[in-house]
Structures are given as C-alpha cells and as structure tokens.
Coordinates of N, CA and C in Angstrom, one line a residue:
X28 N 97.6 8.2 79.1 CA 96.3 8.3 79.3 C 96.0 9.3 78.1
X29 N 94.8 9.8 78.1 CA 94.6 10.9 77.3 C 94.4 12.2 78.0
X30 N 94.6 13.2 77.8 CA 94.6 14.4 78.4 C 93.4 15.0 78.2
X31 N 92.4 14.7 76.9 CA 91.2 15.4 76.5 C 91.7 16.5 75.6
X32 N 92.9 16.8 75.3 CA 92.8 17.6 74.2 C 93.9 17.1 73.0
X33 N 93.6 17.8 72.3 CA 94.1 17.3 70.9 C 94.4 18.2 69.9
X34 N 95.5 17.9 69.2 CA 96.0 19.0 68.4 C 95.2 18.8 67.0
X35 N 95.3 20.0 66.1 CA 94.4 19.9 64.7 C 95.2 19.1 63.7
X36 N 95.1 19.3 62.5 CA 95.6 18.4 61.5 C 96.9 18.5 61.4
X37 N 97.9 19.7 61.8 CA 99.1 19.8 61.9 C 99.9 19.1 62.9
X38 N 99.2 18.8 64.3 CA 99.7 18.1 65.0 C 100.6 18.9 66.2
X39 N 100.4 20.1 65.8 CA 101.3 21.3 66.6 C 100.7 21.2 67.9
X40 N 100.9 20.8 68.9 CA 100.1 21.0 70.1 C 100.7 22.2 70.9
X41 N 99.8 22.5 71.9 CA 100.5 24.1 72.8 C 101.5 23.7 73.7
X42 N 101.5 22.4 73.9 CA 102.7 21.9 74.9 C 104.1 22.3 74.1
X43 N 104.0 21.8 72.9 CA 105.0 22.1 71.7 C 105.7 23.7 71.7
X44 N 104.4 24.3 71.6 CA 104.5 25.8 71.0 C 104.9 26.3 72.3
X45 N 104.6 26.0 73.5 CA 105.5 26.6 75.2 C 106.7 26.3 74.9
X46 N 107.2 25.4 74.6 CA 108.7 24.7 74.8 C 109.4 25.2 73.5
X47 N 108.8 25.9 72.7 CA 109.4 26.3 71.3 C 110.5 27.1 71.8
X48 N 111.7 27.6 70.5 CA 112.3 28.6 71.2 C 112.0 30.1 70.8
X49 N 112.7 31.0 71.4 CA 111.9 32.3 71.2 C 111.6 32.8 69.9
X50 N 112.5 32.4 69.3 CA 112.0 33.0 67.8 C 110.7 32.6 67.2
X51 N 110.7 31.4 67.4 CA 109.3 30.5 66.9 C 108.1 31.7 67.6
X52 N 108.2 31.4 68.8 CA 107.0 32.3 69.6 C 107.2 33.8 69.4
X53 N 108.2 34.2 68.8 CA 108.3 35.6 68.4 C 107.4 35.8 66.8
X54 N 107.7 34.7 66.2 CA 107.0 34.6 64.8 C 105.7 34.1 65.2
X55 N 105.1 33.4 65.7 CA 103.6 33.7 66.0 C 103.0 34.7 66.2
X56 N 103.8 35.2 67.4 CA 103.1 36.6 68.0 C 102.8 37.4 66.7
X57 N 104.0 37.5 65.9 CA 104.0 38.2 64.7 C 102.8 38.4 63.7
X58 N 102.5 37.0 63.5 CA 101.4 36.3 62.7 C 99.9 36.6 63.4
X59 N 100.0 36.7 64.9 CA 98.6 37.3 65.4 C 98.4 38.8 65.2
X60 N 99.6 39.5 65.2 CA 99.3 41.0 65.0 C 98.9 41.2 63.7
X61 N 99.5 40.5 62.7 CA 99.1 40.5 61.4 C 97.8 40.1 61.2
X62 N 97.3 39.2 61.8 CA 95.8 38.6 61.5 C 95.0 39.7 62.2
X63 N 95.3 40.6 63.2 CA 94.4 41.5 63.7 C 94.3 42.5 62.9
X64 N 95.5 42.9 62.4 CA 95.7 44.3 61.4 C 94.9 44.1 60.4
X65 N 95.2 43.2 59.7 CA 94.6 42.7 58.3 C 93.2 41.8 58.4
X66 N 92.6 41.5 59.6 CA 91.4 40.5 59.7 C 91.4 39.4 58.6
X67 N 92.6 38.9 58.5 CA 92.7 37.6 57.6 C 93.1 36.5 58.5
X68 N 92.5 35.4 58.1 CA 93.5 34.0 58.8 C 93.5 33.3 58.0
X69 N 95.2 33.0 58.3 CA 95.7 32.1 57.0 C 95.0 30.7 57.1
X70 N 94.8 30.4 55.5 CA 94.1 29.1 55.7 C 94.4 27.8 56.2
X71 N 95.8 27.8 56.2 CA 96.4 26.6 57.1 C 95.6 26.7 58.6
X72 N 95.4 27.6 59.3 CA 95.1 27.7 60.9 C 93.6 27.6 61.0
X73 N 92.9 27.7 59.8 CA 91.5 27.8 60.0 C 90.7 26.6 59.5
X74 N 91.4 25.6 59.0 CA 91.0 24.4 58.8 C 91.1 23.6 60.0
X75 N 89.9 22.8 60.1 CA 89.6 21.8 61.2 C 89.7 20.7 61.0
X76 N 90.0 19.8 62.0 CA 90.0 18.3 61.8 C 88.6 17.8 62.3
X77 N 87.7 17.3 61.8 CA 86.4 16.6 62.2 C 86.5 15.2 63.1
X78 N 86.3 15.2 63.9 CA 86.5 13.9 65.0 C 85.5 13.5 65.6
X79 N 85.1 12.3 65.3 CA 84.0 11.9 66.3 C 84.3 11.5 67.7
X80 N 83.5 12.2 68.7 CA 83.8 12.2 70.0 C 82.7 11.2 70.2
X81 N 83.0 10.1 71.0 CA 82.1 9.4 72.0 C 81.2 10.0 72.9
X82 N 80.0 9.7 72.8 CA 78.8 10.4 73.9 C 79.2 9.3 75.2
X83 N 79.2 7.9 74.9 CA 79.4 6.7 76.1 C 80.7 6.1 75.5
X84 N 81.6 5.7 76.3 CA 83.0 5.3 76.0 C 82.8 3.8 75.7
X85 N 81.8 3.3 76.2 CA 81.6 1.7 75.9 C 81.1 1.4 74.7
X86 N 80.2 2.5 74.0 CA 79.8 2.3 72.9 C 80.5 3.2 71.3
X87 N 81.2 2.1 70.8 CA 82.0 2.3 69.5 C 81.0 2.8 68.4
X88 N 79.6 2.5 68.5 CA 78.9 3.0 67.3 C 79.2 4.5 66.6
X89 N 79.2 4.9 65.6 CA 79.0 6.1 65.1 C 77.9 6.9 65.5
X90 N 76.9 6.4 65.4 CA 75.6 7.0 66.0 C 75.8 7.0 67.1
X91 N 76.4 6.9 68.3 CA 76.8 7.2 69.7 C 77.8 8.4 69.5
X92 N 77.9 8.8 68.5 CA 78.9 9.9 68.6 C 78.5 11.5 68.1
X93 N 79.5 12.4 68.8 CA 79.0 13.9 68.3 C 80.2 14.1 67.5
X94 N 80.2 15.2 66.3 CA 81.5 15.7 65.7 C 82.2 16.9 66.5
X95 N 83.2 16.8 66.5 CA 83.7 18.2 67.3 C 84.8 18.4 66.2
X96 N 85.2 19.7 66.0 CA 85.9 20.1 65.1 C 87.6 20.5 65.8
X97 N 88.7 19.7 65.6 CA 90.0 20.2 66.1 C 90.5 21.2 65.7
X98 N 90.7 22.3 66.2 CA 91.2 23.7 65.8 C 92.9 23.1 65.8
X99 N 93.7 24.0 65.2 CA 95.1 24.3 65.1 C 95.4 25.0 66.4
X100 N 96.2 24.4 67.2 CA 96.6 24.7 68.3 C 97.2 26.7 68.5
X101 N 97.6 26.9 67.3 CA 98.1 28.0 67.3 C 96.7 29.3 67.4
X102 N 95.6 28.5 66.6 CA 94.1 29.5 66.5 C 93.6 29.5 67.9
X103 N 93.6 28.3 68.5 CA 93.2 28.1 69.9 C 93.7 29.1 71.0
X104 N 95.1 29.3 70.7 CA 96.0 30.5 71.8 C 95.1 31.9 71.3
X105 N 95.1 32.0 69.6 CA 95.0 33.4 69.5 C 93.3 33.3 70.0
X106 N 92.5 32.9 69.8 CA 91.2 33.0 70.2 C 91.1 33.0 72.0
X107 N 91.8 32.5 72.5 CA 91.9 32.3 73.8 C 92.2 33.7 74.4
X108 N 93.3 34.3 73.5 CA 93.7 35.5 74.1 C 92.7 36.5 73.8
X109 N 91.9 36.5 72.7 CA 90.8 37.8 72.5 C 89.7 37.1 73.4
X110 N 89.2 36.0 73.8 CA 88.5 35.7 74.7 C 89.1 36.4 76.1
X111 N 90.0 36.3 76.5 CA 90.5 37.1 77.8 C 90.4 38.4 77.6
X112 N 90.3 39.0 76.4 CA 90.3 40.6 76.1 C 88.9 40.8 76.6
X113 N 88.0 40.0 75.9 CA 86.3 40.3 76.0 C 86.1 40.2 77.3
X114 N 86.6 39.0 78.0 CA 86.3 39.0 79.6 C 86.6 40.0 80.3
X115 N 87.8 40.7 80.1 CA 88.4 41.8 80.7 C 87.4 42.9 80.5
X116 N 86.9 43.1 79.4 CA 86.1 44.1 78.9 C 84.6 44.1 79.6
X117 N 84.3 43.1 79.6 CA 83.1 42.9 80.2 C 83.0 42.9 82.0
X118 N 84.3 42.7 82.4 CA 84.3 42.8 83.9 C 84.5 44.5 84.2
X119 N 85.3 45.1 83.3 CA 85.2 46.3 83.2 C 84.3 47.0 83.4
X120 N 83.3 46.8 82.3 CA 81.8 47.3 82.2 C 80.9 47.3 83.4
X121 N 81.2 46.1 84.1 CA 80.3 45.8 85.2 C 80.9 46.7 86.3
X122 N 82.1 46.8 86.4 CA 82.5 47.7 87.6 C 82.0 49.1 87.3
X123 N 82.2 49.8 86.0 CA 82.0 51.2 85.8 C 80.2 51.3 85.9
X124 N 79.6 50.5 85.2 CA 78.3 50.6 85.2 C 77.5 50.1 86.5
X125 N 78.0 49.1 87.4 CA 77.4 48.5 88.3 C 76.5 47.6 87.9
X126 N 76.3 47.2 86.5 CA 75.7 46.0 86.1 C 76.4 45.5 84.9
X127 N 75.7 44.1 84.7 CA 76.7 43.3 83.4 C 75.9 43.9 82.4
X128 N 76.7 43.5 81.4 CA 76.4 43.8 80.0 C 75.6 42.7 79.4
X129 N 76.0 41.5 79.8 CA 75.0 40.4 79.4 C 73.8 40.4 80.4
X130 N 72.9 39.4 79.7 CA 71.8 39.1 80.7 C 72.0 38.1 81.8
X131 N 71.4 38.0 82.8 CA 71.8 37.4 83.9 C 71.3 36.1 83.8
X132 N 70.9 35.6 82.7 CA 70.6 34.5 82.2 C 71.8 33.7 81.2
X133 N 72.6 34.4 81.1 CA 73.8 34.3 80.3 C 75.1 33.7 81.0
X134 N 75.2 32.1 80.9 CA 76.3 31.9 81.4 C 77.2 31.1 80.7
X135 N 77.1 31.3 79.6 CA 78.1 30.5 78.4 C 79.0 31.6 78.2
X136 N 80.2 31.5 78.0 CA 81.0 32.1 77.6 C 81.6 33.4 79.0
X137 N 80.8 32.9 79.9 CA 81.1 34.2 81.2 C 82.0 33.5 82.0
X138 N 83.1 34.2 82.3 CA 84.2 33.8 83.3 C 83.5 33.4 84.5
X139 N 84.0 32.3 85.3 CA 83.6 31.6 86.6 C 81.8 31.4 86.4
X140 N 81.3 30.9 85.1 CA 80.1 30.5 85.0 C 80.2 29.2 84.3
X141 N 79.3 28.5 84.8 CA 79.3 26.9 84.1 C 77.7 26.7 84.2
X142 N 77.2 25.5 83.6 CA 76.0 24.9 83.7 C 75.4 25.0 85.2
X143 N 76.4 24.5 86.1 CA 75.9 24.6 87.5 C 75.5 25.8 88.0
X144 N 76.1 27.0 87.7 CA 75.5 28.2 87.8 C 74.2 28.6 87.2
X145 N 74.3 28.0 86.0 CA 72.8 28.1 85.3 C 71.6 27.4 86.3
X146 N 72.1 26.2 87.1 CA 71.2 25.5 87.8 C 70.5 26.1 89.1
X147 N 71.3 27.2 89.4 CA 71.1 27.6 90.8 C 69.7 28.3 91.0
X148 N 69.0 28.8 89.9 CA 67.8 29.5 90.1 C 66.8 28.5 90.4
X149 N 67.0 27.2 89.4 CA 66.1 26.1 89.3 C 66.2 25.1 90.9
X150 N 67.7 25.0 91.1 CA 67.6 24.6 92.5 C 66.8 25.3 93.7
X151 N 67.2 26.7 93.7 CA 66.4 27.4 94.6 C 65.0 27.4 94.8
X152 N 64.4 27.3 93.3 CA 63.2 27.3 93.1 C 62.7 25.7 93.7
X153 N 63.1 24.7 93.4 CA 62.7 23.4 93.9 C 62.8 23.3 95.5
X154 N 63.9 24.3 96.1 CA 64.2 23.9 97.6 C 63.0 24.9 98.0
X155 N 62.4 25.8 97.4 CA 61.6 26.8 97.9 C 60.3 25.9 97.9
X156 N 59.9 25.4 97.1 CA 58.7 24.5 96.8 C 58.7 23.7 98.1
X157 N 59.8 23.0 97.8 CA 60.0 21.8 99.0 C 59.6 22.5 100.5
X158 N 60.3 23.6 100.6 CA 60.2 24.1 102.2 C 58.7 24.7 102.4
X159 N 58.4 25.2 101.3 CA 56.7 25.7 101.8 C 55.6 24.8 101.5
X160 N 56.1 23.4 101.0 CA 55.1 22.4 100.6 C 54.1 23.4 99.3
X161 N 54.7 23.5 98.6 CA 54.2 24.3 97.3 C 54.2 23.4 96.0
X162 N 53.5 23.5 95.1 CA 53.4 22.4 93.9 C 54.2 23.5 92.8
X163 N 55.1 22.9 92.0 CA 56.2 23.6 91.1 C 56.2 22.6 89.7
X164 N 56.3 23.3 89.0 CA 56.0 23.1 87.2 C 57.5 23.7 86.7
X165 N 58.2 22.7 86.1 CA 59.3 22.7 85.5 C 59.5 22.5 83.9
X166 N 59.9 23.3 83.1 CA 60.1 22.9 81.7 C 61.6 23.1 81.3
X167 N 62.3 21.9 81.2 CA 63.6 22.3 80.6 C 63.5 22.3 79.1
X168 N 64.2 22.6 78.2 CA 64.5 22.6 76.7 C 66.1 21.8 76.6
X169 N 66.2 21.3 75.9 CA 67.6 20.4 75.4 C 67.7 20.7 73.8
X170 N 68.2 21.7 73.2 CA 68.1 22.0 71.7 C 69.2 21.1 71.3
X171 N 69.1 20.3 70.5 CA 70.1 19.6 70.1 C 71.0 20.1 69.0
X172 N 72.3 20.2 69.5 CA 73.5 21.1 68.7 C 72.9 22.6 68.2
X173 N 72.6 23.0 69.5 CA 72.0 24.2 69.6 C 73.1 25.3 68.8
X174 N 74.1 25.3 69.4 CA 75.2 26.4 68.9 C 75.8 25.9 67.4
X175 N 75.7 24.7 67.1 CA 75.5 24.7 65.6 C 75.0 24.8 64.6
X176 N 73.3 25.0 65.2 CA 72.7 25.5 64.1 C 72.4 26.9 64.2
X177 N 73.5 27.6 64.9 CA 73.3 29.2 64.5 C 74.1 29.7 63.3
X178 N 73.1 30.5 62.8 CA 74.2 31.1 61.6 C 74.9 32.1 61.8
X179 N 76.1 32.2 61.0 CA 77.2 33.0 61.3 C 76.9 34.4 61.4
X180 N 75.8 34.8 60.8 CA 75.5 36.3 61.0 C 75.0 36.6 62.0
X181 N 74.3 35.4 62.6 CA 73.8 36.1 64.1 C 74.4 36.2 65.1
X182 N 75.8 35.4 65.0 CA 76.8 35.8 65.9 C 77.4 37.1 65.7
X183 N 77.6 37.3 64.4 CA 77.8 38.9 64.3 C 76.8 40.1 64.9
X184 N 75.6 39.7 64.7 CA 74.8 40.6 65.2 C 75.0 40.5 66.7
X185 N 75.2 39.6 67.5 CA 75.5 39.6 68.7 C 76.6 40.4 69.1
X186 N 77.7 40.3 68.4 CA 79.1 40.8 68.6 C 78.8 42.5 68.4
X187 N 78.0 42.6 67.5 CA 77.7 44.4 67.2 C 76.9 44.7 68.0
X188 N 75.9 44.0 68.8 CA 75.0 44.4 69.8 C 75.9 44.7 71.3
X189 N 77.0 44.2 71.4 CA 77.9 44.2 72.4 C 78.8 45.2 71.8
X190 N 78.7 45.8 70.9 CA 80.0 46.9 70.6 C 81.4 46.4 70.2
X191 N 81.6 44.9 69.8 CA 83.0 44.6 69.5 C 83.3 45.2 68.6
X192 N 84.5 45.3 68.0 CA 85.2 46.2 67.0 C 84.9 45.6 65.8
X193 N 84.8 46.1 64.9 CA 84.4 45.8 63.5 C 85.4 44.7 63.0
X194 N 86.8 45.0 63.3 CA 87.7 44.4 62.7 C 87.7 42.8 63.5
X195 N 87.2 42.7 64.7 CA 87.2 41.7 65.2 C 86.2 40.5 64.9
X196 N 85.1 41.3 64.3 CA 83.9 40.7 63.7 C 84.3 40.1 62.4
X197 N 85.1 40.7 61.7 CA 85.6 40.6 60.1 C 86.5 39.4 60.6
X198 N 87.2 39.6 61.2 CA 88.3 38.5 61.4 C 87.8 36.7 61.7
X199 N 86.7 37.0 63.0 CA 86.1 35.8 63.0 C 85.3 35.6 61.9
X200 N 84.6 36.5 61.3 CA 83.7 36.2 60.1 C 84.6 35.1 59.3
X201 N 86.0 35.7 58.5 CA 87.1 35.0 57.9 C 87.4 33.6 58.7
X202 N 87.5 33.5 59.6 CA 87.7 32.2 60.4 C 86.6 31.2 60.2
X203 N 85.3 31.8 60.5 CA 84.2 30.9 60.3 C 83.9 30.3 58.8
X204 N 84.2 31.1 57.8 CA 84.0 30.8 56.4 C 85.0 29.8 55.9
X205 N 86.5 30.1 56.5 CA 87.2 29.1 56.0 C 87.5 27.6 56.8
X206 N 86.9 27.7 58.2 CA 86.7 26.5 59.0 C 85.9 25.4 58.2

C-alpha cells in the first residue's frame, strides 16, 4: 500500500537517507551548511516532479486531479530543519513577549494547529447561536489554489515582516526560482 509519500525525480527517499552510511549523511549535512552559507540551492535539488493527485480516488479523469510538485527528499529534510527552527523562534517570541508574533487567525504553518483549530471559532459561534436561539449568518470563502496564486515576492515581504534573516529569504528565493 501507498504511504502517501513519494520521492522526487531522483527517487531518493527519506527512508533511504535515514539508512545511509554515516559518510553519506555527513556529506548531506555539509551540503546543507554550504547552502545556508552561500544562499544557493543545487539545481538538481530544486527541480520538482509535477504529479497529478486525484481528488476522488474513483475518478481517473485529469480534470478531477490537482497538481502537486514532488520535491527531492534531501530538500524536504532541509526545509523541515528550517521550519523547525522558525517554529522554535515563534514559540520563544511568544514566551518572552506573552503574545504571538502571528495573528490569532493564522493557522497554517503553526505547530499544533490545523484546519480543525481554524474551525473552533465558527463552531463556538454556531453553538452560541443555537444555545441562545439567535440567528447567525456565516460566509465562508474557498479560494481555489490560494497558495499557488501567491507571488514569490509576497512571501518575501511576509518573511521580512517577521524579521527572518535575509540569507534565508535569499535561499528560499533561489529555490522558488529554480523549482
């Protein structure tokens, strides 16, 4: 059965990397350090494989799919490391300042948050309206391919607003431009 995870073009899976000899893992770490230091992503790592993902398993039509880009697993590991660091910085900021750096409506990218967390205020409003026999009007927008429609420069503006180091922004720009 499928695990729901696929490797990129090179077919080097994270499972294969975990079981790799130490010298391979050391070389991968050295490459990650060089990427950080120089703000450059090797072209072979930045390339993705566009794969059609079925929205409904029983419908094999291409119109019933959405494209995803399969990244190389070493790049997934690299970005996961950065994500973990950013999450730690966000938690540290919240502990020091007593408030979140992100808006309370921000649920994507936030550790221990997901679409269910985002629905709690709506659920609370519905329960309150039901409990107090009040009328309630709710509008919900589903913006098709919202993230895909974001320009790269807008992501850079958001990262700068959060005071993310410029070297990281440059590295992510490099990755986006090559992907």
